[in-house]
Amino acid sequence: MSTCSTVSRDLDEPVAGTAPVARTWLLLEQPGPWGAKALTSSHLDTALGRALEAAVKGTDVRVALIRRPGRHADRGTPAVRRVYAAHTTPGNVWVRTTTLTDPHQLLGLDFAALGRGDGRTFDAVLDGGPHTGDPLVLVCTNGKRDRCCALLGRPLAAELAASGAEGVWEVTHLGGHRFSPTVLVLPHGYAYGRVQAHSVKEILHGAREGRIVVEGCRGNTAWERPGQAAELAVRSAVGEVAAQSLSVVRTDGAAPRWEVTVAHVDGRHWRVGVAQGASAPPRPESCGAAVLGSPARMEVTGVRELSVTAALAS
């Protein structure tokens, strides 16, 4: 039987500019089964899930549940849960972590501050500190949202964990089911689609050294989707792989056309044209979709390096 990921792959749908958008990720360990909307349909207290959804609105924070790869039968509520907060904006990239016994403590966080990249609230409220281990690898495995995530994501997570890779977690939702298996790598916040275990290992090796693998990259979650596509286009054009070297500093226009300014830490600037197109022919955007769709795609129309004068004026 055909799946949405099979159709997307066969149609060679581009993945650039399709990453989820969040400057800060808040990740809470929650074993057991997950429903389609995991914050309110898992073994997490439903009222807490609703309160977290409300608390992060408009803050650039995204909450997701995580669990270790493996069997997910109901084994009761864990006594101690791992929590991470990760900020992905270049120049202020960090991951902080702690453990807690009562997840209701999360409601004491200043989510607006977290979204701005201020991690002090995490440390003060949850007694957190810097994550000093390997980069985190979050593999989307929520089959209740889309079966591709379970069929393709869970075997990938299990293979990575069995290989000895540290920091591997299953995660509830990264969007873009049709690009399964999908992965988010923290601290730098780059998402990937259609990955295999060997490519994830290459991505991880690069992340440990502060490098980005552009192949299969959906974008940096710190940017809106036109910015994601623009940044990746500049990386490809100039061969830049350093993780925190580029930032999206300005976006002009509105759908379906934007002019995105991308800046390098060395002072160079580029103006990137991005157009929103519709994918054709119509295809299933997820396995549960009742009708075929034409998902938006970000198409780069040009990359132009700016003169110093133009860069200063932009």
PDB file of N, CA and C in Angstrom, residues 8 12 18 24 50 53 60 65 71 112 115 117 151 173 188 198 206 215-217 238 254 271 287 295 304 308 311:
ATOM      1  N   SER A   8       5.676  11.192  -1.801  1.00  0.00           N
ATOM      2  CA  SER A   8       6.524  12.385  -1.758  1.00  0.00           C
ATOM      3  C   SER A   8       7.918  12.090  -2.291  1.00  0.00           C
ATOM      4  N   ASP A  12       9.829  13.356  -5.808  1.00  0.00           N
ATOM      5  CA  ASP A  12      11.039  14.144  -5.540  1.00  0.00           C
ATOM      6  C   ASP A  12      10.694  15.519  -4.980  1.00  0.00           C
ATOM      7  N   THR A  18      10.884  23.337   4.982  1.00  0.00           N
ATOM      8  CA  THR A  18       9.702  22.632   5.513  1.00  0.00           C
ATOM      9  C   THR A  18       9.834  22.318   6.990  1.00  0.00           C
ATOM     10  N   THR A  24      12.661  28.140  20.483  1.00  0.00           N
ATOM     11  CA  THR A  24      12.999  27.376  21.682  1.00  0.00           C
ATOM     12  C   THR A  24      12.123  26.135  21.763  1.00  0.00           C
ATOM     13  N   ARG A  50      -3.147  20.927  28.380  1.00  0.00           N
ATOM     14  CA  ARG A  50      -3.879  22.099  27.891  1.00  0.00           C
ATOM     15  C   ARG A  50      -3.252  23.390  28.404  1.00  0.00           C
ATOM     16  N   GLU A  53      -0.095  24.138  26.430  1.00  0.00           N
ATOM     17  CA  GLU A  53      -0.440  24.645  25.096  1.00  0.00           C
ATOM     18  C   GLU A  53      -0.816  26.119  25.160  1.00  0.00           C
ATOM     19  N   ASP A  60       7.210  31.786  20.835  1.00  0.00           N
ATOM     20  CA  ASP A  60       8.275  31.134  20.066  1.00  0.00           C
ATOM     21  C   ASP A  60       8.814  29.895  20.766  1.00  0.00           C
ATOM     22  N   LEU A  65       6.700  16.075  23.607  1.00  0.00           N
ATOM     23  CA  LEU A  65       6.989  14.957  24.506  1.00  0.00           C
ATOM     24  C   LEU A  65       8.055  14.076  23.881  1.00  0.00           C
ATOM     25  N   ARG A  71      10.004  -0.456  23.512  1.00  0.00           N
ATOM     26  CA  ARG A  71       8.600  -0.786  23.719  1.00  0.00           C
ATOM     27  C   ARG A  71       7.935   0.288  24.562  1.00  0.00           C
ATOM     28  N   ALA A 112       7.880  33.467  27.791  1.00  0.00           N
ATOM     29  CA  ALA A 112       8.301  34.559  26.916  1.00  0.00           C
ATOM     30  C   ALA A 112       9.818  34.725  26.974  1.00  0.00           C
ATOM     31  N   GLY A 115      11.465  31.923  25.058  1.00  0.00           N
ATOM     32  CA  GLY A 115      11.371  32.160  23.628  1.00  0.00           C
ATOM     33  C   GLY A 115      12.375  33.181  23.129  1.00  0.00           C
ATOM     34  N   GLY A 117      15.305  33.406  24.306  1.00  0.00           N
ATOM     35  CA  GLY A 117      16.638  32.825  24.448  1.00  0.00           C
ATOM     36  C   GLY A 117      17.259  33.013  25.808  1.00  0.00           C
ATOM     37  N   LEU A 151       6.097   3.655  11.113  1.00  0.00           N
ATOM     38  CA  LEU A 151       6.671   2.632  10.235  1.00  0.00           C
ATOM     39  C   LEU A 151       8.132   2.905   9.918  1.00  0.00           C
ATOM     40  N   HIS A 173       6.146  15.080  17.519  1.00  0.00           N
ATOM     41  CA  HIS A 173       5.694  15.704  16.263  1.00  0.00           C
ATOM     42  C   HIS A 173       6.726  16.691  15.757  1.00  0.00           C
ATOM     43  N   HIS A 188      21.711  22.908  17.580  1.00  0.00           N
ATOM     44  CA  HIS A 188      21.670  23.909  16.506  1.00  0.00           C
ATOM     45  C   HIS A 188      20.311  24.038  15.834  1.00  0.00           C
ATOM     46  N   HIS A 198      22.777   5.836   8.580  1.00  0.00           N
ATOM     47  CA  HIS A 198      24.144   6.252   8.253  1.00  0.00           C
ATOM     48  C   HIS A 198      24.226   7.765   8.059  1.00  0.00           C
ATOM     49  N   GLY A 206      28.954  15.769  12.502  1.00  0.00           N
ATOM     50  CA  GLY A 206      29.109  17.181  12.189  1.00  0.00           C
ATOM     51  C   GLY A 206      28.647  18.068  13.324  1.00  0.00           C
ATOM     52  N   GLU A 215      22.681  18.324   2.908  1.00  0.00           N
ATOM     53  CA  GLU A 215      21.886  17.317   2.195  1.00  0.00           C
ATOM     54  C   GLU A 215      20.777  16.776   3.090  1.00  0.00           C
ATOM     55  N   GLY A 216      19.555  16.801   2.590  1.00  0.00           N
ATOM     56  CA  GLY A 216      18.408  16.307   3.341  1.00  0.00           C
ATOM     57  C   GLY A 216      17.908  17.251   4.417  1.00  0.00           C
ATOM     58  N   CYS A 217      18.475  18.475   4.492  1.00  0.00           N
ATOM     59  CA  CYS A 217      18.116  19.414   5.557  1.00  0.00           C
ATOM     60  C   CYS A 217      16.822  20.142   5.222  1.00  0.00           C
ATOM     61  N   VAL A 238      27.753  28.986  -1.295  1.00  0.00           N
ATOM     62  CA  VAL A 238      29.119  29.364  -0.896  1.00  0.00           C
ATOM     63  C   VAL A 238      29.857  28.248  -0.169  1.00  0.00           C
ATOM     64  N   ALA A 254       5.597  39.279   1.313  1.00  0.00           N
ATOM     65  CA  ALA A 254       4.605  38.382   1.895  1.00  0.00           C
ATOM     66  C   ALA A 254       4.296  37.311   0.856  1.00  0.00           C
ATOM     67  N   ARG A 271      21.137  38.663  -0.538  1.00  0.00           N
ATOM     68  CA  ARG A 271      19.704  38.847  -0.735  1.00  0.00           C
ATOM     69  C   ARG A 271      19.210  37.639  -1.523  1.00  0.00           C
ATOM     70  N   CYS A 287      -0.927  10.366   5.662  1.00  0.00           N
ATOM     71  CA  CYS A 287      -1.636   9.119   5.349  1.00  0.00           C
ATOM     72  C   CYS A 287      -3.096   9.161   5.776  1.00  0.00           C
ATOM     73  N   PRO A 295       0.728  20.746  -1.289  1.00  0.00           N
ATOM     74  CA  PRO A 295       1.461  21.451  -0.230  1.00  0.00           C
ATOM     75  C   PRO A 295       2.368  22.539  -0.780  1.00  0.00           C
ATOM     76  N   ARG A 304      21.998  36.573  -4.291  1.00  0.00           N
ATOM     77  CA  ARG A 304      22.874  37.657  -4.728  1.00  0.00           C
ATOM     78  C   ARG A 304      23.635  38.218  -3.537  1.00  0.00           C
ATOM     79  N   VAL A 308      29.127  45.973   0.435  1.00  0.00           N
ATOM     80  CA  VAL A 308      29.176  46.451   1.807  1.00  0.00           C
ATOM     81  C   VAL A 308      28.172  47.580   2.018  1.00  0.00           C
ATOM     82  N   ALA A 311      24.689  46.198   2.068  1.00  0.00           N
ATOM     83  CA  ALA A 311      24.469  45.420   3.278  1.00  0.00           C
ATOM     84  C   ALA A 311      24.212  46.330   4.473  1.00  0.00           C
TER      85      ALA A 311
END
